């Protein structure tokens, strides 16, 4: 069935270091991959997304890479700051209107 | 542009009661999704409505139900409430006609069962 695996479940980094979150999807029809950030007590918010015709996308300190052959996609945060501390969700969209979310990664950035 | 709005913000019920949660999507969005998020955990998919029809349902018992109105707003109803129903219920909306677009979430309704 459709599934998105996300690792690690918890990630702790020192301020200024990089953080990487990895996801694997099962449905090869997936062609859209959004990432959400959920701060404590707030709504999940879209931070970056990538479509299957692109291998990498960058927005300031955040980048996402996609390997369609391996069905892997990853979120990279460079020069982490305390305000990056949150839960991050990856998602894959098979068929255009469905969204399968990963289980989430809790990122702690230590000052 | 107004975002997804949910009401009420908080809801306190006792076991066995019924709860109704409401969601208004972003203007122009016809698809509405409901998720359950227990404390500190992931997004568990509940229901997906589009153009007034239920399109998909997650692995939840039938006492979780809902509907979508002609103006695309939606209600989630939970009958025979149980203690483990205590959670944040998030609604999200997206375009129903343009594929590969992100879902936009509301602030959620925190349901507490005493």
CSV table of C-alpha atoms in Angstrom, one decimal:
chain,number,residue,atom,x,y,z
A,1,UNK,CA,0.0,0.0,0.0
A,2,UNK,CA,0.9,3.7,0.0
A,3,UNK,CA,3.4,4.5,2.7
A,4,UNK,CA,6.0,7.2,3.6
A,5,UNK,CA,8.7,6.3,6.0
A,6,UNK,CA,10.5,9.2,7.7
A,7,UNK,CA,13.8,9.1,9.7
A,8,UNK,CA,15.0,9.9,12.3
A,9,UNK,CA,12.0,10.3,14.6
A,10,UNK,CA,14.1,12.6,16.8
A,11,UNK,CA,17.1,14.7,15.9
A,12,UNK,CA,19.2,16.9,18.1
A,13,UNK,CA,21.8,19.2,16.7
A,14,UNK,CA,24.0,22.1,17.9
A,15,UNK,CA,23.2,25.6,16.7
A,16,UNK,CA,25.0,26.2,13.5
A,17,UNK,CA,25.2,22.6,12.5
A,18,UNK,CA,23.3,21.0,9.6
A,19,UNK,CA,20.2,18.8,10.0
A,20,UNK,CA,19.1,16.2,7.5
A,21,UNK,CA,15.7,14.4,7.5
A,22,UNK,CA,15.1,11.5,5.1
A,23,UNK,CA,11.9,10.0,3.7
A,24,UNK,CA,11.2,7.0,1.5
A,25,UNK,CA,7.9,6.6,-0.4
A,26,UNK,CA,6.4,3.4,-1.8
A,27,UNK,CA,4.1,4.6,-4.6
A,28,UNK,CA,6.1,5.2,-7.8
A,29,UNK,CA,3.2,7.4,-9.1
A,30,UNK,CA,4.1,10.0,-6.5
A,31,UNK,CA,5.1,13.2,-8.2
A,32,UNK,CA,4.8,16.0,-5.6
A,33,UNK,CA,6.6,16.1,-2.3
A,34,UNK,CA,5.8,18.9,0.2
A,35,UNK,CA,7.5,19.4,3.6
A,36,UNK,CA,5.7,20.9,6.6
A,37,UNK,CA,7.0,22.5,9.8
A,38,UNK,CA,4.9,22.4,13.0
A,39,UNK,CA,6.0,24.5,15.9
A,40,UNK,CA,4.7,23.7,19.3
A,41,UNK,CA,1.0,24.5,19.6
A,42,UNK,CA,0.8,25.7,16.0
A,43,UNK,CA,-0.5,24.5,12.7
A,44,UNK,CA,1.7,22.6,10.2
A,45,UNK,CA,3.0,25.0,7.6
A,46,UNK,CA,4.4,24.4,4.2
A,47,UNK,CA,8.1,25.3,4.1
A,48,UNK,CA,9.3,23.9,0.8
A,49,UNK,CA,8.1,21.5,-1.9
A,50,UNK,CA,9.5,19.7,-4.9
A,51,UNK,CA,8.0,18.2,-8.0
A,52,UNK,CA,9.2,15.0,-9.7
A,53,UNK,CA,10.7,16.8,-12.7
A,54,UNK,CA,13.3,18.5,-10.4
A,55,UNK,CA,16.1,16.8,-8.5
A,56,UNK,CA,16.9,19.6,-6.0
A,57,UNK,CA,15.3,22.8,-4.8
A,58,UNK,CA,16.7,25.4,-2.4
A,59,UNK,CA,15.3,28.3,-0.4
A,60,UNK,CA,17.8,30.1,1.7
A,61,UNK,CA,18.9,27.7,4.5
A,62,UNK,CA,16.5,24.9,3.4
A,63,UNK,CA,17.0,22.5,0.5
A,64,UNK,CA,15.2,19.4,-0.6
A,65,UNK,CA,16.6,16.7,-2.8
A,66,UNK,CA,14.7,14.0,-4.7
A,67,UNK,CA,15.9,10.6,-6.0
A,68,UNK,CA,13.0,9.1,-8.0
A,69,UNK,CA,14.9,5.9,-8.8
A,70,UNK,CA,15.5,5.1,-5.2
A,71,UNK,CA,12.1,6.7,-4.1
A,72,UNK,CA,14.0,8.9,-1.6
A,73,UNK,CA,13.7,12.5,-0.7
A,74,UNK,CA,15.4,14.5,2.0
A,75,UNK,CA,15.2,17.9,3.7
A,76,UNK,CA,18.5,19.7,4.5
A,77,UNK,CA,18.7,22.6,6.9
A,78,UNK,CA,22.0,24.4,7.1
A,79,UNK,CA,23.2,26.8,9.8
A,80,UNK,CA,20.5,25.7,12.2
A,81,UNK,CA,19.0,28.2,14.6
A,82,UNK,CA,17.0,27.6,17.8
A,83,UNK,CA,13.8,28.8,15.9
A,84,UNK,CA,14.2,25.8,13.6
A,85,UNK,CA,13.2,23.6,16.6
A,86,UNK,CA,9.9,22.0,15.6
A,87,UNK,CA,8.3,18.8,14.2
A,88,UNK,CA,8.9,18.3,10.5
A,89,UNK,CA,6.6,16.2,8.3
A,90,UNK,CA,7.5,15.0,4.8
A,91,UNK,CA,4.7,13.9,2.4
A,92,UNK,CA,4.2,12.3,-0.9
A,93,UNK,CA,1.3,12.8,-3.3
A,94,UNK,CA,0.4,9.9,-5.6
A,95,UNK,CA,-2.2,10.7,-8.2
A,96,UNK,CA,-2.3,14.5,-7.6
A,97,UNK,CA,-4.9,14.9,-4.9
A,98,UNK,CA,-4.0,12.4,-2.2
A,99,UNK,CA,-1.3,13.2,0.4
A,100,UNK,CA,0.6,10.6,2.4
A,101,UNK,CA,2.4,12.0,5.4
A,102,UNK,CA,5.5,10.6,7.1
A,103,UNK,CA,5.4,10.1,10.9
A,104,UNK,CA,7.3,13.3,11.6
A,105,UNK,CA,10.8,14.2,12.9
A,106,UNK,CA,11.2,16.2,16.1
A,107,UNK,CA,14.2,18.5,15.7
A,108,UNK,CA,15.9,20.1,18.6
A,109,UNK,CA,18.5,22.8,18.0
A,110,UNK,CA,20.6,23.4,21.1
A,111,UNK,CA,21.9,27.0,21.6
B,1,UNK,CA,-6.6,35.9,1.7
B,2,UNK,CA,-8.2,34.2,4.7
B,3,UNK,CA,-6.7,30.9,5.7
B,4,UNK,CA,-8.4,27.8,6.9
B,5,UNK,CA,-10.5,28.5,9.9
B,6,UNK,CA,-11.7,25.9,12.5
B,7,UNK,CA,-14.1,26.2,15.4
B,8,UNK,CA,-14.2,25.8,18.3
B,9,UNK,CA,-10.6,26.3,19.4
B,10,UNK,CA,-11.2,24.0,22.4
B,11,UNK,CA,-13.9,21.6,23.2
B,12,UNK,CA,-14.4,19.7,26.4
B,13,UNK,CA,-16.7,16.7,26.5
B,14,UNK,CA,-17.3,13.7,28.7
B,15,UNK,CA,-17.3,10.0,27.7
B,16,UNK,CA,-20.3,8.9,25.6
B,17,UNK,CA,-21.1,12.4,24.4
B,18,UNK,CA,-21.0,13.6,20.8
B,19,UNK,CA,-18.8,16.3,19.4
B,20,UNK,CA,-19.1,18.5,16.3
B,21,UNK,CA,-16.0,20.3,14.8
B,22,UNK,CA,-16.2,22.8,12.0
B,23,UNK,CA,-13.9,23.9,9.2
B,24,UNK,CA,-14.0,26.6,6.6
B,25,UNK,CA,-11.6,26.1,3.7
B,26,UNK,CA,-9.6,28.8,1.9
B,27,UNK,CA,-11.8,30.5,-0.7
B,28,UNK,CA,-11.7,28.5,-4.0
B,29,UNK,CA,-10.6,25.3,-2.4
B,30,UNK,CA,-13.1,22.5,-2.8
B,31,UNK,CA,-11.1,19.7,-1.0
B,32,UNK,CA,-11.2,19.4,2.8
B,33,UNK,CA,-9.1,16.9,4.8
B,34,UNK,CA,-9.4,16.0,8.5
B,35,UNK,CA,-6.6,14.7,10.6
B,36,UNK,CA,-6.2,13.6,14.2
B,37,UNK,CA,-3.0,14.5,16.0
B,38,UNK,CA,-2.6,12.9,19.5
B,39,UNK,CA,-0.2,14.7,21.8
B,40,UNK,CA,3.3,14.8,20.3
B,41,UNK,CA,2.5,12.3,17.6
B,42,UNK,CA,1.9,12.3,13.8
B,43,UNK,CA,-0.9,13.3,11.6
B,44,UNK,CA,-3.5,10.4,11.4
B,45,UNK,CA,-5.7,10.8,8.3
B,46,UNK,CA,-9.4,10.7,9.0
B,47,UNK,CA,-11.5,11.9,6.1
B,48,UNK,CA,-11.2,13.6,2.7
B,49,UNK,CA,-14.1,15.5,1.1
B,50,UNK,CA,-14.3,17.0,-2.3
B,51,UNK,CA,-17.3,18.6,-4.0
B,52,UNK,CA,-19.6,17.4,-1.2
B,53,UNK,CA,-18.5,13.7,-1.5
B,54,UNK,CA,-16.4,11.6,0.8
B,55,UNK,CA,-13.4,10.6,-1.3
B,56,UNK,CA,-11.4,8.6,1.1
B,57,UNK,CA,-11.4,7.5,4.7
B,58,UNK,CA,-8.7,6.6,7.1
B,59,UNK,CA,-8.6,3.6,9.5
B,60,UNK,CA,-11.0,5.0,12.1
B,61,UNK,CA,-14.3,3.5,13.4
B,62,UNK,CA,-17.7,4.5,12.0
B,63,UNK,CA,-18.4,6.8,14.9
B,64,UNK,CA,-16.1,9.3,13.2
B,65,UNK,CA,-18.1,10.8,10.4
B,66,UNK,CA,-18.5,14.1,8.6
B,67,UNK,CA,-19.9,16.0,5.7
B,68,UNK,CA,-19.2,18.8,3.3
B,69,UNK,CA,-21.6,21.5,2.6
B,70,UNK,CA,-22.4,23.2,-0.7
B,71,UNK,CA,-20.1,26.2,0.3
B,72,UNK,CA,-17.3,23.6,0.8
B,73,UNK,CA,-17.2,24.0,4.6
B,74,UNK,CA,-17.1,20.8,6.5
B,75,UNK,CA,-18.1,19.2,9.8
B,76,UNK,CA,-16.5,16.4,11.7
B,77,UNK,CA,-18.7,14.5,14.0
B,78,UNK,CA,-17.5,12.1,16.7
B,79,UNK,CA,-20.1,10.0,18.4
B,80,UNK,CA,-19.9,8.0,21.6
B,81,UNK,CA,-16.7,9.8,22.7
B,82,UNK,CA,-13.9,7.8,24.3
B,83,UNK,CA,-11.0,9.0,26.4
B,84,UNK,CA,-8.6,8.1,23.6
B,85,UNK,CA,-10.4,10.6,21.3
B,86,UNK,CA,-8.6,13.4,23.1
B,87,UNK,CA,-6.4,15.0,20.5
B,88,UNK,CA,-5.9,18.0,18.2
B,89,UNK,CA,-8.1,17.7,15.2
B,90,UNK,CA,-6.7,19.5,12.2
B,91,UNK,CA,-8.5,20.5,9.0
B,92,UNK,CA,-6.7,21.2,5.8
B,93,UNK,CA,-7.9,22.4,2.4
B,94,UNK,CA,-6.5,22.4,-1.1
B,95,UNK,CA,-7.6,23.0,-4.7
B,96,UNK,CA,-9.7,20.2,-6.0
B,97,UNK,CA,-9.0,21.0,-9.6
B,98,UNK,CA,-5.3,21.7,-9.8
B,99,UNK,CA,-3.2,18.7,-9.0
B,100,UNK,CA,0.1,18.6,-7.0
B,101,UNK,CA,-0.7,21.5,-4.7
B,102,UNK,CA,0.0,21.7,-1.0
B,103,UNK,CA,-2.6,21.3,1.7
B,104,UNK,CA,-3.1,24.4,4.0
B,105,UNK,CA,-3.9,23.7,7.6
B,106,UNK,CA,-6.1,25.4,10.1
B,107,UNK,CA,-5.1,26.0,13.8
B,108,UNK,CA,-7.1,22.9,14.9
B,109,UNK,CA,-9.7,22.1,17.5
B,110,UNK,CA,-8.3,20.6,20.7
B,111,UNK,CA,-10.8,18.1,21.9
B,112,UNK,CA,-10.5,17.0,25.6
B,113,UNK,CA,-12.6,14.0,26.9
B,114,UNK,CA,-13.0,13.9,30.6
